[in-house]
PDB file of C-alpha atoms in Angstrom:
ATOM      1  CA  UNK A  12      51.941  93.464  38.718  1.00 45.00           C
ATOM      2  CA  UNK A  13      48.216  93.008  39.828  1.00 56.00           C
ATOM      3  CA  UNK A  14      46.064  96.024  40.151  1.00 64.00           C
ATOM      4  CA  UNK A  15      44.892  96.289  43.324  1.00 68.00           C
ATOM      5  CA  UNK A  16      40.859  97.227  43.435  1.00 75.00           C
ATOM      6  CA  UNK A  17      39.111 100.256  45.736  1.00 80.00           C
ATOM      7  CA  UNK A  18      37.273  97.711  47.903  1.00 84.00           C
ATOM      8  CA  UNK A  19      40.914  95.893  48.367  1.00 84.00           C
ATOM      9  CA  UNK A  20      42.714  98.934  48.995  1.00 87.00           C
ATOM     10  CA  UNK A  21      40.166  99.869  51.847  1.00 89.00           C
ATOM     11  CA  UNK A  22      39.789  96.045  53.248  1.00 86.00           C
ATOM     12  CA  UNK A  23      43.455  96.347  53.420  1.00 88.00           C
ATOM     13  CA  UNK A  24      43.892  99.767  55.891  1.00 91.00           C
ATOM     14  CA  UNK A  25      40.959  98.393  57.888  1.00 91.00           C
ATOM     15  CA  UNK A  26      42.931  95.461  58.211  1.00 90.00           C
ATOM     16  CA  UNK A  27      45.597  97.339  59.552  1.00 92.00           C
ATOM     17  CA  UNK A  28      43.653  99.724  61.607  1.00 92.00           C
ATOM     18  CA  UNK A  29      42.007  96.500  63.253  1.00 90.00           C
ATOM     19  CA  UNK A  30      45.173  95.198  64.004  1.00 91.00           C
ATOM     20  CA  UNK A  31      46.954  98.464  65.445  1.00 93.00           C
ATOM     21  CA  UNK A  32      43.561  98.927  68.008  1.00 90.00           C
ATOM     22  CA  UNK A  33      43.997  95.107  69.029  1.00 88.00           C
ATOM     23  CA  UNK A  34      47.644  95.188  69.385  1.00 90.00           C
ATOM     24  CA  UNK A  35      47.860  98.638  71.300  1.00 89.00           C
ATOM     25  CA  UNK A  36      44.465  96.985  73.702  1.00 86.00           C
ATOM     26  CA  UNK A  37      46.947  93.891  74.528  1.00 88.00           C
ATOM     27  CA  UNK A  38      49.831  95.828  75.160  1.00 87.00           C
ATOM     28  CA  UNK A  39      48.328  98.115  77.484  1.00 83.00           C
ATOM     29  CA  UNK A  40      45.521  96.697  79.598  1.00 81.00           C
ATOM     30  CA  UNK A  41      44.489  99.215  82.343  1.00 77.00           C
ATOM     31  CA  UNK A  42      45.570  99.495  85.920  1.00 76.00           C
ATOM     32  CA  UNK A  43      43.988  98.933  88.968  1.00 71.00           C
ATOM     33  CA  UNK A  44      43.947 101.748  91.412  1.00 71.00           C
ATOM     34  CA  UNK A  45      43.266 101.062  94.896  1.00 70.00           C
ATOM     35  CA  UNK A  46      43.013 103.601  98.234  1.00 72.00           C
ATOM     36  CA  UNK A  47      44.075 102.156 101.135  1.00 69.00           C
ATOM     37  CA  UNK A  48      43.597 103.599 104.559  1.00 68.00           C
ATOM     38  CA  UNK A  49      41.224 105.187 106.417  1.00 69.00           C
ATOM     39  CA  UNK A  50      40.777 108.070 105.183  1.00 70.00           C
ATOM     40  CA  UNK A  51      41.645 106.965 101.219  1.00 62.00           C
ATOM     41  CA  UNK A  52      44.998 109.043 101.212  1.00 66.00           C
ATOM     42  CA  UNK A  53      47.056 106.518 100.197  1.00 70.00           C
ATOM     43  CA  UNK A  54      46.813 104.829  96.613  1.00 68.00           C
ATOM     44  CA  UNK A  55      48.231 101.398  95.649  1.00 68.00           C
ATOM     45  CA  UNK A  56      48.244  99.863  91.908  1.00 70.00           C
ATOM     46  CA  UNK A  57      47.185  96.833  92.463  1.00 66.00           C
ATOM     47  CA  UNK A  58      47.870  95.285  88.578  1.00 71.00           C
ATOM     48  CA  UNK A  59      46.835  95.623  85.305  1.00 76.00           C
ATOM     49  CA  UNK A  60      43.559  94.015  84.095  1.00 79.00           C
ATOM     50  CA  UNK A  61      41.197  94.292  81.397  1.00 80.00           C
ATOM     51  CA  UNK A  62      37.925  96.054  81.759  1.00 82.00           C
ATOM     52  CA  UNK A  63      34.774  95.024  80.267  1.00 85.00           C
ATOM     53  CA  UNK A  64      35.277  97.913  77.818  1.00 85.00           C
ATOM     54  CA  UNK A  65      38.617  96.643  76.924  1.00 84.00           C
ATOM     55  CA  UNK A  66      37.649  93.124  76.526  1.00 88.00           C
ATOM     56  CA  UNK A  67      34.677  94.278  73.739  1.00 90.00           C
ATOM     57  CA  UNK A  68      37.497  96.668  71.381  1.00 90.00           C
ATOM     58  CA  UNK A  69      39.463  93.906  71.818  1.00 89.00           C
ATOM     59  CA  UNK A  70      36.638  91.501  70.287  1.00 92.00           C
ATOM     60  CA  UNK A  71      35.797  94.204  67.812  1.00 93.00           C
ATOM     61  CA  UNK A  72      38.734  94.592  66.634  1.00 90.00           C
ATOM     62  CA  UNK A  73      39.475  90.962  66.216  1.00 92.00           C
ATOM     63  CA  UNK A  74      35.987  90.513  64.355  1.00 94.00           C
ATOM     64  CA  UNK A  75      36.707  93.309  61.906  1.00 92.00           C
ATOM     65  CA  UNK A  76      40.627  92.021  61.069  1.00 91.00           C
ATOM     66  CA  UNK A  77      39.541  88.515  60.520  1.00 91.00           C
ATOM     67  CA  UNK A  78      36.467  89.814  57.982  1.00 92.00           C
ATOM     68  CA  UNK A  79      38.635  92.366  56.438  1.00 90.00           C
ATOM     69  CA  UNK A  80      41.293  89.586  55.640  1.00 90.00           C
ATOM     70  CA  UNK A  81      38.780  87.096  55.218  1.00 91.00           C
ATOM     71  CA  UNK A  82      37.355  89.211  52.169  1.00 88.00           C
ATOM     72  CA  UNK A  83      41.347  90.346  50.857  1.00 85.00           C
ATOM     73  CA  UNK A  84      41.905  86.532  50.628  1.00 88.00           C
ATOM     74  CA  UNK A  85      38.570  85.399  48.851  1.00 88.00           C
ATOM     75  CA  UNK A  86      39.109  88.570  46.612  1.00 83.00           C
ATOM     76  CA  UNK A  87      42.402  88.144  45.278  1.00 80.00           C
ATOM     77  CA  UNK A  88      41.764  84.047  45.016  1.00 80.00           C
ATOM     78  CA  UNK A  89      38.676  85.403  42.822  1.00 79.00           C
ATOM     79  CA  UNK A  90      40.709  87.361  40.384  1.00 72.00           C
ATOM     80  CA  UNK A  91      43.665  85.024  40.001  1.00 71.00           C
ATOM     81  CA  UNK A  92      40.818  82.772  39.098  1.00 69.00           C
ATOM     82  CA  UNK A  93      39.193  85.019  36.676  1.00 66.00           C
ATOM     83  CA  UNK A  94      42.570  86.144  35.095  1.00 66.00           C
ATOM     84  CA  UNK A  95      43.315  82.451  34.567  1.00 66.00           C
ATOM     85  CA  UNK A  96      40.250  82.323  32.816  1.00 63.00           C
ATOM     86  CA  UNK A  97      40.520  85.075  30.733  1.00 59.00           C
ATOM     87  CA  UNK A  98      43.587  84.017  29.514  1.00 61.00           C
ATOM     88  CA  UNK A  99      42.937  80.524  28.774  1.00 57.00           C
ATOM     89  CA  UNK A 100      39.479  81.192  26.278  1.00 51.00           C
ATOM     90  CA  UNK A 101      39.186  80.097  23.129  1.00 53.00           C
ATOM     91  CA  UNK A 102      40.219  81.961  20.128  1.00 54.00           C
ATOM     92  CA  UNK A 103      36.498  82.731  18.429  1.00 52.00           C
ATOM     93  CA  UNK A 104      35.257  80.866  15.172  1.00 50.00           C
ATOM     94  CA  UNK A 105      36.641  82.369  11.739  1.00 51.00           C
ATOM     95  CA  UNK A 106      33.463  84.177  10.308  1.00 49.00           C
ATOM     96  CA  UNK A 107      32.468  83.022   6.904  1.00 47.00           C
ATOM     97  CA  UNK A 108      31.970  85.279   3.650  1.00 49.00           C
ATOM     98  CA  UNK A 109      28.421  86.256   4.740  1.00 49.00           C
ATOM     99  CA  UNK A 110      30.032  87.481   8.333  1.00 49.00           C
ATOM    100  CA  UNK A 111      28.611  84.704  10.108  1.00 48.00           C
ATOM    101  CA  UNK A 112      30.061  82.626  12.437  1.00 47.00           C
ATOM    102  CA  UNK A 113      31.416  79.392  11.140  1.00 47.00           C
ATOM    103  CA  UNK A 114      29.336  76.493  13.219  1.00 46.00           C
ATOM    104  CA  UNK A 115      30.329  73.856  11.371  1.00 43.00           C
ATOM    105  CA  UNK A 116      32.206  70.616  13.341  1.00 41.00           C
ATOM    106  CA  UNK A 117      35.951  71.058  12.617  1.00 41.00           C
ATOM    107  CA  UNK A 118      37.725  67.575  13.028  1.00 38.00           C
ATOM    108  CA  UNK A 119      41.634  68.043  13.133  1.00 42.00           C
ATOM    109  CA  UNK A 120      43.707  65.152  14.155  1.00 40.00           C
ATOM    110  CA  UNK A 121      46.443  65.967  16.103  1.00 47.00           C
ATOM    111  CA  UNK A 122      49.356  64.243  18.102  1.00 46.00           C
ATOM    112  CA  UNK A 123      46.589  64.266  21.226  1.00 49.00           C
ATOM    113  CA  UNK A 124      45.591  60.852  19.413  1.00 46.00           C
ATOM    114  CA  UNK A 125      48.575  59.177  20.738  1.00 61.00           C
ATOM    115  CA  UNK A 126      49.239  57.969  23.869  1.00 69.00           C
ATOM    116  CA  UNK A 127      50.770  60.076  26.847  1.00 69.00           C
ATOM    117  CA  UNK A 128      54.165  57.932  26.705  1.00 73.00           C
ATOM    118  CA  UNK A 129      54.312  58.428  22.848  1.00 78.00           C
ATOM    119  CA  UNK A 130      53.896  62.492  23.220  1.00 77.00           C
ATOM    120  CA  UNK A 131      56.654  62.875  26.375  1.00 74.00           C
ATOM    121  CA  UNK A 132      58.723  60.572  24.536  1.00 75.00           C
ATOM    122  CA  UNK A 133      58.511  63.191  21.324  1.00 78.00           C
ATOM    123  CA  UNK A 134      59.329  65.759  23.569  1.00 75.00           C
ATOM    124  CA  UNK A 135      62.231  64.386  25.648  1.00 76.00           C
ATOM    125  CA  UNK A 136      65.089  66.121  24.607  1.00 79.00           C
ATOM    126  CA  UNK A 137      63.207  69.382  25.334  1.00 79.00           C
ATOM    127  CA  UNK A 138      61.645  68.507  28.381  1.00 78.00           C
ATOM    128  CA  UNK A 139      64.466  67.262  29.979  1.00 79.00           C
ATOM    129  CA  UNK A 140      67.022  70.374  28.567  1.00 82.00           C
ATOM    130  CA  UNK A 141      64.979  72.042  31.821  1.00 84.00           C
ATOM    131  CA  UNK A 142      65.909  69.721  34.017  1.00 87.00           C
ATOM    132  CA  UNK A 143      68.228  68.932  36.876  1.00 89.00           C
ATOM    133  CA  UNK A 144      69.991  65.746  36.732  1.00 88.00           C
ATOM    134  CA  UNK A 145      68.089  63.655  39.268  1.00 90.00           C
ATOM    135  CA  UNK A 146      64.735  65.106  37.871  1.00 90.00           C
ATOM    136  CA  UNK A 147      66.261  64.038  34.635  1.00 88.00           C
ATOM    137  CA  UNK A 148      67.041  60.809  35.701  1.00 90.00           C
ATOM    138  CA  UNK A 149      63.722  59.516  37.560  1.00 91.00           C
ATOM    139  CA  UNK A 150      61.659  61.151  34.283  1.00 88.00           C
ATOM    140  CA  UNK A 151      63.460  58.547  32.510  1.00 88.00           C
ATOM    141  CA  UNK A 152      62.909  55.604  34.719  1.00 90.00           C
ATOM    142  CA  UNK A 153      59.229  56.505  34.320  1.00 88.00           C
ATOM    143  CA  UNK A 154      59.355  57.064  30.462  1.00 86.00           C
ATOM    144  CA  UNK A 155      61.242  53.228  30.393  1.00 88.00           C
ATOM    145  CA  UNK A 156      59.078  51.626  32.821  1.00 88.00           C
ATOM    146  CA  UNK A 157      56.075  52.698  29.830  1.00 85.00           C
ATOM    147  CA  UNK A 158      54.757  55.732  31.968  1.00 84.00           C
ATOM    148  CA  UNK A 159      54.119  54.009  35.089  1.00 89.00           C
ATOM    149  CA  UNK A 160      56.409  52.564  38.342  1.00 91.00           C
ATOM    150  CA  UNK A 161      56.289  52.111  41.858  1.00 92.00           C
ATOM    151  CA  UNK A 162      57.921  55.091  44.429  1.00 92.00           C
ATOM    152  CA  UNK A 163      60.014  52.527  46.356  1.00 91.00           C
ATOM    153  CA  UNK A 164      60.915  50.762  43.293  1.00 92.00           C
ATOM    154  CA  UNK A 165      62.680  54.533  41.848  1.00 92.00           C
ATOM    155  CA  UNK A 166      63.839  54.707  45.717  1.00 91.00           C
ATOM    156  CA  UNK A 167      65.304  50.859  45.251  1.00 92.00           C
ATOM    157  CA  UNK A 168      66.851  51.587  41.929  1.00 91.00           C
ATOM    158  CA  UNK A 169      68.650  54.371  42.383  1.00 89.00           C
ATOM    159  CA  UNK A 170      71.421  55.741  44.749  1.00 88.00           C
ATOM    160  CA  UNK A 171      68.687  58.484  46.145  1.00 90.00           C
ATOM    161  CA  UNK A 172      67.084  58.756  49.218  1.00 92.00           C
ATOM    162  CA  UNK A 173      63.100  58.635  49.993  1.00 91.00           C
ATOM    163  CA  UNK A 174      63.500  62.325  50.793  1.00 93.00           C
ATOM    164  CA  UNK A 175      65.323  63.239  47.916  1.00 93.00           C
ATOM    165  CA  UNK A 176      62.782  61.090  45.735  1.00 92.00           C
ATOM    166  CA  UNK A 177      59.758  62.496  47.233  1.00 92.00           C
ATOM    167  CA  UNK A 178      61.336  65.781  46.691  1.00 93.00           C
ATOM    168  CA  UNK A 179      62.135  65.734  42.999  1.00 92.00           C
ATOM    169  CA  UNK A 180      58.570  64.111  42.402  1.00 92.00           C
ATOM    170  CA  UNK A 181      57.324  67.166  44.365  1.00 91.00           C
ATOM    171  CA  UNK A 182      58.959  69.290  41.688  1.00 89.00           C
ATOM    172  CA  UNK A 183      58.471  67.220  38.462  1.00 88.00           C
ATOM    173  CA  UNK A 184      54.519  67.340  39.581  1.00 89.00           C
ATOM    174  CA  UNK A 185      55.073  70.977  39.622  1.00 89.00           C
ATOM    175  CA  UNK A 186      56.465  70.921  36.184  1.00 86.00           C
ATOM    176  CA  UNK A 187      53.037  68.910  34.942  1.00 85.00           C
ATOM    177  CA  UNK A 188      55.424  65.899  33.907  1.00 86.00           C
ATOM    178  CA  UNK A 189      54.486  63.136  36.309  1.00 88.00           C
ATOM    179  CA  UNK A 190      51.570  62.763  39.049  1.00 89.00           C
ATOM    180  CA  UNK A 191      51.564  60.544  41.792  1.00 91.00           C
ATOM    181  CA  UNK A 192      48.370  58.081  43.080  1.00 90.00           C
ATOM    182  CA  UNK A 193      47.853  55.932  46.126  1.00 88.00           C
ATOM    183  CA  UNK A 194      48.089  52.368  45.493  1.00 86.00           C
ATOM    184  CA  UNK A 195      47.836  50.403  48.357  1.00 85.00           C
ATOM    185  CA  UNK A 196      50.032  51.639  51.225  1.00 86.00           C
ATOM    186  CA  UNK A 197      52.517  53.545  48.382  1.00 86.00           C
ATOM    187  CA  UNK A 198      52.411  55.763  45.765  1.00 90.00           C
ATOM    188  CA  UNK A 199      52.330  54.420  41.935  1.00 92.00           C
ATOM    189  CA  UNK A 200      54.038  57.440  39.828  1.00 90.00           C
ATOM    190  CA  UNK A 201      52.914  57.960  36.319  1.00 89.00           C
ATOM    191  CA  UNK A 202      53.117  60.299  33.579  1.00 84.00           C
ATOM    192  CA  UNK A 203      49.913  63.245  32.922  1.00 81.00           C
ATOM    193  CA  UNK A 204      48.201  63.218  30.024  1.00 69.00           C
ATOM    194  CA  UNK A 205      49.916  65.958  27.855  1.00 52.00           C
ATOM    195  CA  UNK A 206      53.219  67.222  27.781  1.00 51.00           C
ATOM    196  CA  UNK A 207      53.632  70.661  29.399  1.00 48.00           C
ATOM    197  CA  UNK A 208      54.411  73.696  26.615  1.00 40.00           C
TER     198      UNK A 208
END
């Protein structure tokens, strides 16, 4: 669970104060009283209607909710950022004998040499172990067609529907497995880069 900040915590019950004053202003708009007769002894409500002082808490109020969530937005976008961040650094150099950091170039050839198709194929059986069958199934087509196919041809080969296709791409995107680009008036779909952990 996310710690929630001072600043938050006090955006938050202005946010909420903001929206009790504007919702209680709306509700209720003030009535207007008016005498009738000659000598003013009778009294008539003639409706409800907003006053001019009614009509500025109501646009205070609105001003201050939509800043207050405004900033409660743009902070916690900010830190899910910044804890991405944090959590994605680099380990640090190893320090040498002398306690120096190691600047030295450090080549090391891994399996990122080889193409996209060759690493999801290396990883198939694990890959697909989380999937459903129709994900499992249009993965494949990709993988066979050499990473890259046509939407309506996976639509024309298969006993699915367009919704059901766009769907499971939808989700395999999700996964990091395949991406989708606009070719033309459709959608080529082809494998990303690296094979999600």
């Amino acid at each position: 669970m996310r710690n929630i900040s001072g600043r938050q915590l006090l955006a938050a019950v202005i946010f909420l104060a903001a929206t009790l004053v504007l919702t209680v202003q709306l509700i209720n708009p003030t009535p207007v009283v008016v005498s009738v007769g000659d000598n003013g002894s009778d009294v008539v409500e003639a409706g409800k209607q907003f006053r001019y002082s009614d009509v500025g808490i109501i646009t205070v109020a609105a001003w201050v909710m939509g800043a207050s969530l405004l900033y409660l937005v743009l902070s916690v976008k900010r830190d899910s950022v910044l804890t991405e961040q944090s959590t994605s650094t680099p380990p640090a150099a190893p320090a040498t004998q002398t306690g120096r950091t190691d600047r030295s170039v450090h080549l090391e050839f891994t399996d990122d040499a080889t193409s996209p198709i060759e690493r999801h194929r290396t990883h198939f059986d694990e890959t697909t172990d989380r999937l459903d069958d129709t994900e499992r199934e249009i993965y494949s087509m990709v993988l066979d067609a050499d990473g890259e196919i046509q939407q309506r041809t996976i639509v024309a080969d298969t006993d699915f529907s367009k919704a059901t296709v766009t769907r499971t791409l939808d989700s395999l995107e999700t996964k990091g497995l395949l991406e989708r680009k606009r070719q033309g008036v459709g959608n080529v779909v082809v494998l990303q880069g690296s094979v999600p952990v």
